[in-house]
């Protein structure tokens, strides 16, 4: 039970600042996005080859007020139309998270609204509810820059972890391979672009099959790094597009292989995908194939795959409707949170 139980329509203003996007969204009933504003810092961090935490925090501080104002203006709303504030409290860069958390606390206090603390990871999964009729139970393949896992979503509040990466996350592997190939940050979309021009002619390793559901990306990453270094040492030109295509094929095959085994083990045929890597067209093509083979397939719209605040608003709605209590004003940010 919470104070919002009697409201038929719930309007949540959500804030996200866990990495290099300052974002604010206004979401109705967890599924309808009334405003979605994202101030990205990608260009700022690109010259460093990755996100510099202190620079990210400073830029969040500069952007956040305008991003929230812009969201209210996009939705043609004022504070009086907002029922609750939601904010990502983790996982992410601590300094970056703190900017969003403190801004959200100040808004909640000044506007007399309840504040809900949302996990970034659960937010990615909840992106699947936006503009969709998806309902639990289903299996979600989570593939972001920080996490790779299979999550069984039993209902709107109960999530079970069926398997996860023993080492690198899938997105992290895309970023590291992109770096070795001299591609700009963030690596995932760059690898995807280059892979379209190449042939997957290198035989990249896949993890050994066991009965356990798990992912492992360090072997694949090391294979690609060694391949590139060996060619460099021989003075040969690096066939970058072919390397990108070979890596992407193996990376996607592993994601789909583990998910397929989870489908087989659980008998659950409704599947969804979440996190930045879910934007990858090769992965989405494999999901389409699973759809043709009898699965009920869901994925977020492209703009809700990578970091955004609409997904935080979607998950906040789940929290509110399943009776979660609002956070206190001593809410803290957390660099890590458990996947489920
Ligand atoms: O979910 P996300 O935006 O942030 C985290 O919560 O980590 O994921 C970012 C990750 C990065 O590693 C990025 O390279 C990857 O998602 N990514 C992609 C694509 N777009 C983003 N990976 C493969 N293909 C893409 N199109
Ligand atoms: Zn994310």
CSV table of C-alpha atoms and ligand atoms in Angstrom, one decimal:
chain,number,residue,atom,x,y,z
A,1,UNK,CA,0.0,0.0,0.0
A,2,UNK,CA,1.2,3.5,-0.7
A,3,UNK,CA,-0.5,7.0,-0.9
A,4,UNK,CA,-0.9,6.6,-4.7
A,5,UNK,CA,-3.1,3.5,-4.6
A,6,UNK,CA,-6.3,5.3,-5.3
A,7,UNK,CA,-5.1,7.2,-8.3
A,8,UNK,CA,-6.4,5.8,-11.6
A,9,UNK,CA,-3.7,7.5,-13.7
A,10,UNK,CA,-0.2,7.8,-12.4
A,11,UNK,CA,2.1,10.4,-13.9
A,12,UNK,CA,5.8,9.9,-12.9
A,13,UNK,CA,8.6,12.4,-13.6
A,14,UNK,CA,11.8,10.2,-13.8
A,15,UNK,CA,15.4,11.2,-13.7
A,16,UNK,CA,18.4,9.2,-14.9
A,17,UNK,CA,22.1,10.2,-14.6
A,18,UNK,CA,24.0,7.0,-14.0
A,19,UNK,CA,26.6,7.3,-16.8
A,20,UNK,CA,26.9,9.9,-19.6
A,21,UNK,CA,23.3,10.7,-20.4
A,22,UNK,CA,21.4,13.3,-18.3
A,23,UNK,CA,17.8,12.3,-18.9
A,24,UNK,CA,14.3,13.2,-17.7
A,25,UNK,CA,11.0,11.6,-18.8
A,26,UNK,CA,7.4,11.9,-17.9
A,27,UNK,CA,5.6,8.6,-18.1
A,28,UNK,CA,1.8,7.8,-17.7
A,29,UNK,CA,0.9,4.5,-16.2
A,30,UNK,CA,4.3,3.0,-16.9
A,31,UNK,CA,3.6,2.5,-20.6
A,32,UNK,CA,2.9,5.9,-22.2
A,33,UNK,CA,5.8,8.4,-22.6
A,34,UNK,CA,4.6,12.0,-22.5
A,35,UNK,CA,8.1,13.5,-22.6
A,36,UNK,CA,11.6,12.0,-23.1
A,37,UNK,CA,14.6,14.3,-23.0
A,38,UNK,CA,18.2,13.1,-23.1
A,39,UNK,CA,21.2,15.3,-23.0
A,40,UNK,CA,24.1,13.1,-24.1
A,41,UNK,CA,27.7,13.6,-23.3
A,42,UNK,CA,29.0,11.1,-25.9
A,43,UNK,CA,30.9,13.8,-27.9
A,44,UNK,CA,32.6,15.1,-24.7
A,45,UNK,CA,33.9,11.7,-23.6
A,46,UNK,CA,34.8,10.5,-27.1
A,47,UNK,CA,38.2,12.1,-27.2
A,48,UNK,CA,39.1,10.2,-24.0
A,49,UNK,CA,38.0,6.9,-25.5
A,50,UNK,CA,35.5,6.3,-22.7
A,51,UNK,CA,33.5,8.0,-19.9
A,52,UNK,CA,35.6,10.1,-17.5
A,53,UNK,CA,33.5,10.0,-14.2
A,54,UNK,CA,34.4,13.4,-12.9
A,55,UNK,CA,33.7,15.1,-16.2
A,56,UNK,CA,30.4,13.2,-16.4
A,57,UNK,CA,29.3,14.4,-13.0
A,58,UNK,CA,30.1,18.0,-13.8
A,59,UNK,CA,28.2,17.9,-17.0
A,60,UNK,CA,25.2,16.3,-15.3
A,61,UNK,CA,25.2,19.2,-12.9
A,62,UNK,CA,25.2,21.7,-15.8
A,63,UNK,CA,22.4,19.9,-17.7
A,64,UNK,CA,20.0,18.5,-15.2
A,65,UNK,CA,17.8,21.6,-14.5
A,66,UNK,CA,17.2,22.3,-18.2
A,67,UNK,CA,16.5,18.7,-19.0
A,68,UNK,CA,13.8,18.6,-16.3
A,69,UNK,CA,12.3,21.9,-17.5
A,70,UNK,CA,12.4,20.7,-21.1
A,71,UNK,CA,10.6,17.5,-20.2
A,72,UNK,CA,7.8,19.4,-18.4
A,73,UNK,CA,7.5,21.7,-21.4
A,74,UNK,CA,7.4,18.8,-23.9
A,75,UNK,CA,4.6,17.2,-21.9
A,76,UNK,CA,2.9,20.6,-21.5
A,77,UNK,CA,2.7,20.0,-17.8
A,78,UNK,CA,3.6,21.7,-14.5
A,79,UNK,CA,4.5,20.3,-11.1
A,80,UNK,CA,0.8,20.0,-10.3
A,81,UNK,CA,0.3,17.3,-12.9
A,82,UNK,CA,3.1,15.1,-11.5
A,83,UNK,CA,2.1,12.4,-9.0
A,84,UNK,CA,5.6,11.0,-8.1
A,85,UNK,CA,9.3,11.6,-8.8
A,86,UNK,CA,11.5,8.6,-9.7
A,87,UNK,CA,15.3,8.5,-9.9
A,88,UNK,CA,18.0,6.0,-10.7
A,89,UNK,CA,19.9,5.3,-7.5
A,90,UNK,CA,22.3,2.7,-9.0
A,91,UNK,CA,24.1,0.9,-10.6
A,92,UNK,CA,26.4,3.4,-12.2
A,93,UNK,CA,29.1,6.0,-11.6
A,94,UNK,CA,28.7,7.2,-8.0
A,95,UNK,CA,29.3,10.9,-8.7
A,96,UNK,CA,27.0,10.9,-11.7
A,97,UNK,CA,24.2,9.1,-9.8
A,98,UNK,CA,24.5,11.6,-6.9
A,99,UNK,CA,23.6,14.5,-9.2
A,100,UNK,CA,20.3,12.8,-10.2
A,101,UNK,CA,19.5,11.5,-6.7
A,102,UNK,CA,20.1,14.9,-5.1
A,103,UNK,CA,18.1,16.8,-7.8
A,104,UNK,CA,15.2,14.3,-7.4
A,105,UNK,CA,15.3,14.6,-3.6
A,106,UNK,CA,15.2,18.4,-3.9
A,107,UNK,CA,12.2,18.3,-6.3
A,108,UNK,CA,10.3,15.8,-4.2
A,109,UNK,CA,10.8,17.9,-1.1
A,110,UNK,CA,10.0,21.2,-2.7
A,111,UNK,CA,7.0,19.9,-4.7
A,112,UNK,CA,5.7,17.6,-1.8
A,113,UNK,CA,5.8,14.5,-4.0
A,114,UNK,CA,6.7,11.0,-3.1
A,115,UNK,CA,10.2,9.9,-4.3
A,116,UNK,CA,10.8,6.4,-5.7
A,117,UNK,CA,14.4,4.9,-6.0
A,118,UNK,CA,14.7,2.8,-9.1
A,119,UNK,CA,17.4,0.3,-10.1
A,120,UNK,CA,18.9,1.1,-13.5
A,121,UNK,CA,19.0,-2.6,-14.3
A,122,UNK,CA,15.4,-3.1,-13.6
A,123,UNK,CA,14.7,0.1,-15.6
A,124,UNK,CA,16.3,-1.5,-18.7
A,125,UNK,CA,14.0,-4.5,-18.4
A,126,UNK,CA,11.0,-2.3,-17.8
A,127,UNK,CA,11.7,-0.4,-21.1
A,128,UNK,CA,9.9,-3.4,-22.7
A,129,UNK,CA,6.6,-2.2,-21.2
A,130,UNK,CA,6.7,1.1,-23.0
A,131,UNK,CA,4.2,1.3,-25.8
A,132,UNK,CA,3.7,-2.5,-25.4
A,133,UNK,CA,1.2,-4.9,-24.0
A,134,UNK,CA,3.9,-7.2,-22.6
A,135,UNK,CA,2.9,-8.9,-19.3
A,136,UNK,CA,4.9,-11.2,-17.0
A,137,UNK,CA,5.9,-14.0,-16.9
A,138,UNK,CA,8.7,-13.8,-19.5
A,139,UNK,CA,12.4,-14.3,-19.9
A,140,UNK,CA,14.5,-11.2,-20.4
A,141,UNK,CA,18.0,-11.3,-21.9
A,142,UNK,CA,19.8,-8.3,-20.3
A,143,UNK,CA,22.8,-7.2,-22.3
A,144,UNK,CA,24.2,-3.8,-21.3
A,145,UNK,CA,27.6,-2.2,-20.8
A,146,UNK,CA,27.8,-3.4,-17.2
A,147,UNK,CA,25.6,-6.6,-17.1
A,148,UNK,CA,24.8,-9.7,-19.1
A,149,UNK,CA,22.2,-12.0,-17.7
A,150,UNK,CA,19.1,-14.0,-18.2
A,151,UNK,CA,16.3,-12.8,-15.9
A,152,UNK,CA,13.0,-14.6,-15.3
A,153,UNK,CA,10.4,-11.9,-14.8
A,154,UNK,CA,7.7,-13.8,-12.7
A,155,UNK,CA,5.5,-10.7,-12.1
A,156,UNK,CA,5.9,-7.0,-11.9
A,157,UNK,CA,8.0,-7.1,-8.7
A,158,UNK,CA,9.6,-10.7,-8.6
A,159,UNK,CA,12.6,-11.2,-10.8
A,160,UNK,CA,14.8,-14.3,-10.7
A,161,UNK,CA,18.4,-14.4,-12.0
A,162,UNK,CA,18.9,-17.6,-14.1
A,163,UNK,CA,22.4,-16.9,-15.2
A,164,UNK,CA,24.9,-14.2,-15.8
A,165,UNK,CA,28.4,-13.4,-17.1
A,166,UNK,CA,31.3,-14.9,-15.3
A,167,UNK,CA,33.5,-12.0,-16.5
A,168,UNK,CA,32.9,-9.2,-19.0
A,169,UNK,CA,29.5,-7.9,-20.0
A,170,UNK,CA,28.6,-8.2,-23.7
A,171,UNK,CA,28.5,-4.4,-24.2
A,172,UNK,CA,31.9,-4.1,-22.5
A,173,UNK,CA,33.3,-6.7,-25.0
A,174,UNK,CA,31.9,-4.6,-27.9
A,175,UNK,CA,33.5,-1.5,-26.5
A,176,UNK,CA,36.9,-3.2,-25.9
A,177,UNK,CA,37.0,-4.8,-29.3
A,178,UNK,CA,36.1,-1.5,-30.9
A,179,UNK,CA,38.9,0.2,-29.1
A,180,UNK,CA,41.4,-2.4,-30.4
A,181,UNK,CA,40.2,-1.7,-33.9
A,182,UNK,CA,40.6,2.0,-33.3
A,183,UNK,CA,36.9,2.8,-33.5
A,184,UNK,CA,35.4,5.7,-31.4
A,185,UNK,CA,33.5,5.3,-28.2
A,186,UNK,CA,30.8,3.9,-27.7
A,187,UNK,CA,32.0,0.8,-29.5
A,188,UNK,CA,28.8,-1.2,-30.0
A,189,UNK,CA,27.2,0.9,-32.7
A,190,UNK,CA,30.5,1.3,-34.5
A,191,UNK,CA,31.1,-2.4,-34.6
A,192,UNK,CA,27.6,-2.9,-35.9
A,193,UNK,CA,28.2,-0.4,-38.7
A,194,UNK,CA,31.5,-1.9,-39.7
A,195,UNK,CA,30.3,-5.5,-39.5
A,196,UNK,CA,27.8,-4.8,-42.2
A,197,UNK,CA,30.8,-4.3,-44.7
A,198,UNK,CA,32.7,-7.5,-43.6
A,199,UNK,CA,32.6,-11.2,-43.8
A,200,UNK,CA,32.5,-13.3,-40.5
A,201,UNK,CA,35.5,-15.4,-41.7
A,202,UNK,CA,37.4,-15.6,-38.4
A,203,UNK,CA,36.5,-18.6,-36.2
A,204,UNK,CA,35.9,-16.8,-32.9
A,205,UNK,CA,35.6,-19.0,-29.8
A,206,UNK,CA,32.4,-19.7,-27.9
A,207,UNK,CA,32.3,-20.8,-24.2
A,208,UNK,CA,32.1,-24.5,-23.5
A,209,UNK,CA,28.6,-25.9,-23.2
A,210,UNK,CA,27.7,-27.0,-19.7
A,211,UNK,CA,24.3,-27.5,-18.0
A,212,UNK,CA,24.8,-24.2,-16.2
A,213,UNK,CA,23.4,-21.0,-17.8
A,214,UNK,CA,26.2,-18.5,-18.0
A,215,UNK,CA,28.0,-16.1,-20.3
A,216,UNK,CA,31.7,-15.5,-20.7
A,217,UNK,CA,33.2,-12.7,-22.9
A,218,UNK,CA,36.8,-12.6,-21.8
A,219,UNK,CA,37.9,-15.5,-24.1
A,220,UNK,CA,36.3,-13.9,-27.2
A,221,UNK,CA,37.7,-10.5,-26.3
A,222,UNK,CA,41.2,-11.9,-25.9
A,223,UNK,CA,41.0,-13.9,-29.1
A,224,UNK,CA,40.2,-10.7,-31.0
A,225,UNK,CA,43.0,-8.7,-29.3
A,226,UNK,CA,45.5,-11.5,-30.1
A,227,UNK,CA,44.3,-11.7,-33.7
A,228,UNK,CA,44.8,-8.0,-34.2
A,229,UNK,CA,48.2,-7.9,-32.5
A,230,UNK,CA,49.5,-10.9,-34.5
A,231,UNK,CA,48.5,-9.3,-37.8
A,232,UNK,CA,50.1,-6.0,-36.7
A,233,UNK,CA,53.3,-7.8,-35.8
A,234,UNK,CA,53.4,-9.4,-39.2
A,235,UNK,CA,53.0,-5.9,-40.7
A,236,UNK,CA,49.7,-7.0,-42.3
A,237,UNK,CA,46.7,-4.7,-42.8
A,238,UNK,CA,43.9,-5.4,-40.3
A,239,UNK,CA,40.7,-6.5,-42.1
A,240,UNK,CA,38.7,-4.4,-39.6
A,241,UNK,CA,35.3,-5.1,-41.1
A,242,UNK,CA,35.9,-8.8,-41.2
A,243,UNK,CA,37.1,-8.8,-37.6
A,244,UNK,CA,34.1,-6.7,-36.5
A,245,UNK,CA,31.7,-9.1,-38.4
A,246,UNK,CA,33.3,-12.2,-36.9
A,247,UNK,CA,33.3,-10.8,-33.3
A,248,UNK,CA,29.7,-9.6,-33.6
A,249,UNK,CA,28.5,-13.0,-34.9
A,250,UNK,CA,30.1,-14.8,-32.0
A,251,UNK,CA,29.0,-12.3,-29.4
A,252,UNK,CA,25.3,-12.5,-30.6
A,253,UNK,CA,25.5,-16.3,-31.0
A,254,UNK,CA,26.4,-16.6,-27.4
A,255,UNK,CA,23.6,-14.4,-26.2
A,256,UNK,CA,21.0,-16.3,-28.2
A,257,UNK,CA,22.5,-19.7,-27.4
A,258,UNK,CA,22.2,-19.1,-23.6
A,259,UNK,CA,18.7,-17.6,-24.0
A,260,UNK,CA,17.6,-20.5,-26.1
A,261,UNK,CA,18.7,-23.0,-23.4
A,262,UNK,CA,16.8,-20.9,-20.8
A,263,UNK,CA,13.7,-21.1,-23.0
A,264,UNK,CA,14.1,-24.8,-23.2
A,265,UNK,CA,14.8,-25.3,-19.5
A,266,UNK,CA,11.9,-23.1,-18.3
A,267,UNK,CA,9.4,-23.8,-21.0
A,268,UNK,CA,8.7,-20.0,-21.1
A,269,UNK,CA,8.4,-18.8,-24.7
A,270,UNK,CA,7.7,-15.1,-24.1
A,271,UNK,CA,11.0,-13.4,-24.4
A,272,UNK,CA,12.3,-9.8,-24.2
A,273,UNK,CA,15.7,-8.1,-24.4
A,274,UNK,CA,17.1,-5.2,-22.6
A,275,UNK,CA,20.2,-2.9,-22.3
A,276,UNK,CA,22.3,-1.1,-24.8
A,277,UNK,CA,23.2,-4.2,-26.8
A,278,UNK,CA,19.5,-4.8,-27.5
A,279,UNK,CA,19.8,-2.0,-30.1
A,280,UNK,CA,22.0,-4.3,-32.2
A,281,UNK,CA,20.3,-5.2,-35.5
A,282,UNK,CA,22.1,-8.6,-35.7
A,283,UNK,CA,20.8,-9.5,-32.2
A,284,UNK,CA,17.3,-8.3,-33.1
A,285,UNK,CA,17.4,-10.4,-36.3
A,286,UNK,CA,18.1,-13.5,-34.2
A,287,UNK,CA,15.2,-12.5,-31.9
A,288,UNK,CA,13.0,-12.3,-35.1
A,289,UNK,CA,14.2,-15.8,-35.9
A,290,UNK,CA,13.1,-17.1,-32.5
A,291,UNK,CA,9.8,-15.4,-33.2
A,292,UNK,CA,9.4,-17.4,-36.4
A,293,UNK,CA,10.2,-20.5,-34.4
A,294,UNK,CA,7.3,-19.9,-32.0
A,295,UNK,CA,8.4,-17.5,-29.4
A,296,UNK,CA,6.5,-14.4,-28.4
A,297,UNK,CA,9.2,-11.8,-29.0
A,298,UNK,CA,9.5,-8.3,-27.4
A,299,UNK,CA,12.1,-5.6,-27.6
A,300,UNK,CA,12.2,-2.0,-26.6
A,301,UNK,CA,12.0,0.7,-29.3
A,302,UNK,CA,15.6,1.7,-30.2
A,303,UNK,CA,15.4,5.0,-28.3
A,304,UNK,CA,14.6,3.1,-25.1
A,305,UNK,CA,17.4,0.5,-25.5
A,306,UNK,CA,20.3,2.7,-24.4
A,307,UNK,CA,20.2,4.8,-21.3
A,308,UNK,CA,17.0,7.0,-20.9
A,309,UNK,CA,14.7,8.1,-18.2
A,310,UNK,CA,11.5,6.7,-19.7
A,311,UNK,CA,12.5,3.2,-18.6
A,312,UNK,CA,13.0,4.6,-15.1
A,313,UNK,CA,9.5,6.0,-15.1
A,314,UNK,CA,8.2,2.6,-16.4
A,315,UNK,CA,9.8,0.7,-13.5
A,316,UNK,CA,8.7,3.3,-11.0
A,317,UNK,CA,5.1,2.5,-12.0
A,318,UNK,CA,5.7,-1.2,-11.3
A,319,UNK,CA,7.2,-0.3,-7.9
A,320,UNK,CA,4.2,2.0,-7.0
A,321,UNK,CA,1.6,-0.5,-8.2
A,322,UNK,CA,3.2,-3.4,-6.3
A,323,UNK,CA,3.1,-1.4,-3.0
A,324,UNK,CA,6.7,-0.2,-2.7
A,325,UNK,CA,7.2,2.6,-0.1
A,326,UNK,CA,8.6,5.9,-1.2
A,327,UNK,CA,12.3,6.6,-0.4
A,328,UNK,CA,13.3,8.8,2.5
A,329,UNK,CA,15.2,12.0,1.9
A,330,UNK,CA,18.4,10.2,3.1
A,331,UNK,CA,18.3,8.1,0.0
A,332,UNK,CA,21.9,7.4,-1.2
A,333,UNK,CA,23.3,6.4,-4.5
A,334,UNK,CA,25.0,3.1,-5.0
A,335,UNK,CA,27.6,2.2,-7.6
A,336,UNK,CA,26.5,-1.4,-7.6
A,337,UNK,CA,23.1,-3.0,-7.2
A,338,UNK,CA,22.2,-6.7,-7.5
A,339,UNK,CA,20.8,-7.6,-10.9
A,340,UNK,CA,17.4,-8.6,-9.5
B,1,LIG,O1,22.5,0.0,-21.4
B,1,LIG,P1,23.6,0.9,-21.8
B,1,LIG,O2,23.2,2.1,-22.5
B,1,LIG,O3,24.4,1.3,-20.5
B,1,LIG,C1,24.6,0.5,-19.4
B,1,LIG,O4,23.7,0.4,-18.6
B,1,LIG,O5,25.7,-0.2,-19.4
B,1,LIG,O6,24.6,0.0,-22.6
B,1,LIG,C2,25.7,0.6,-23.2
B,1,LIG,C3,26.4,-0.5,-23.9
B,1,LIG,C4,27.7,-0.1,-24.5
B,1,LIG,O7,28.7,-1.1,-24.2
B,1,LIG,C5,27.5,0.0,-26.0
B,1,LIG,O8,28.6,-0.2,-26.8
B,1,LIG,C6,26.4,-1.0,-26.2
B,1,LIG,O9,25.6,-0.9,-25.1
B,1,LIG,N1,25.7,-0.8,-27.4
B,1,LIG,C7,25.6,-1.6,-28.4
B,1,LIG,C8,24.9,-1.0,-29.4
B,1,LIG,N2,24.4,0.2,-29.0
B,1,LIG,C9,24.9,0.3,-27.7
B,1,LIG,N3,26.2,-2.8,-28.6
B,1,LIG,C10,26.0,-3.5,-29.8
B,1,LIG,N4,25.3,-2.9,-30.8
B,1,LIG,C11,24.7,-1.7,-30.7
B,1,LIG,N5,24.0,-1.2,-31.7
B,2,LIG,ZN1,22.2,1.4,-19.0
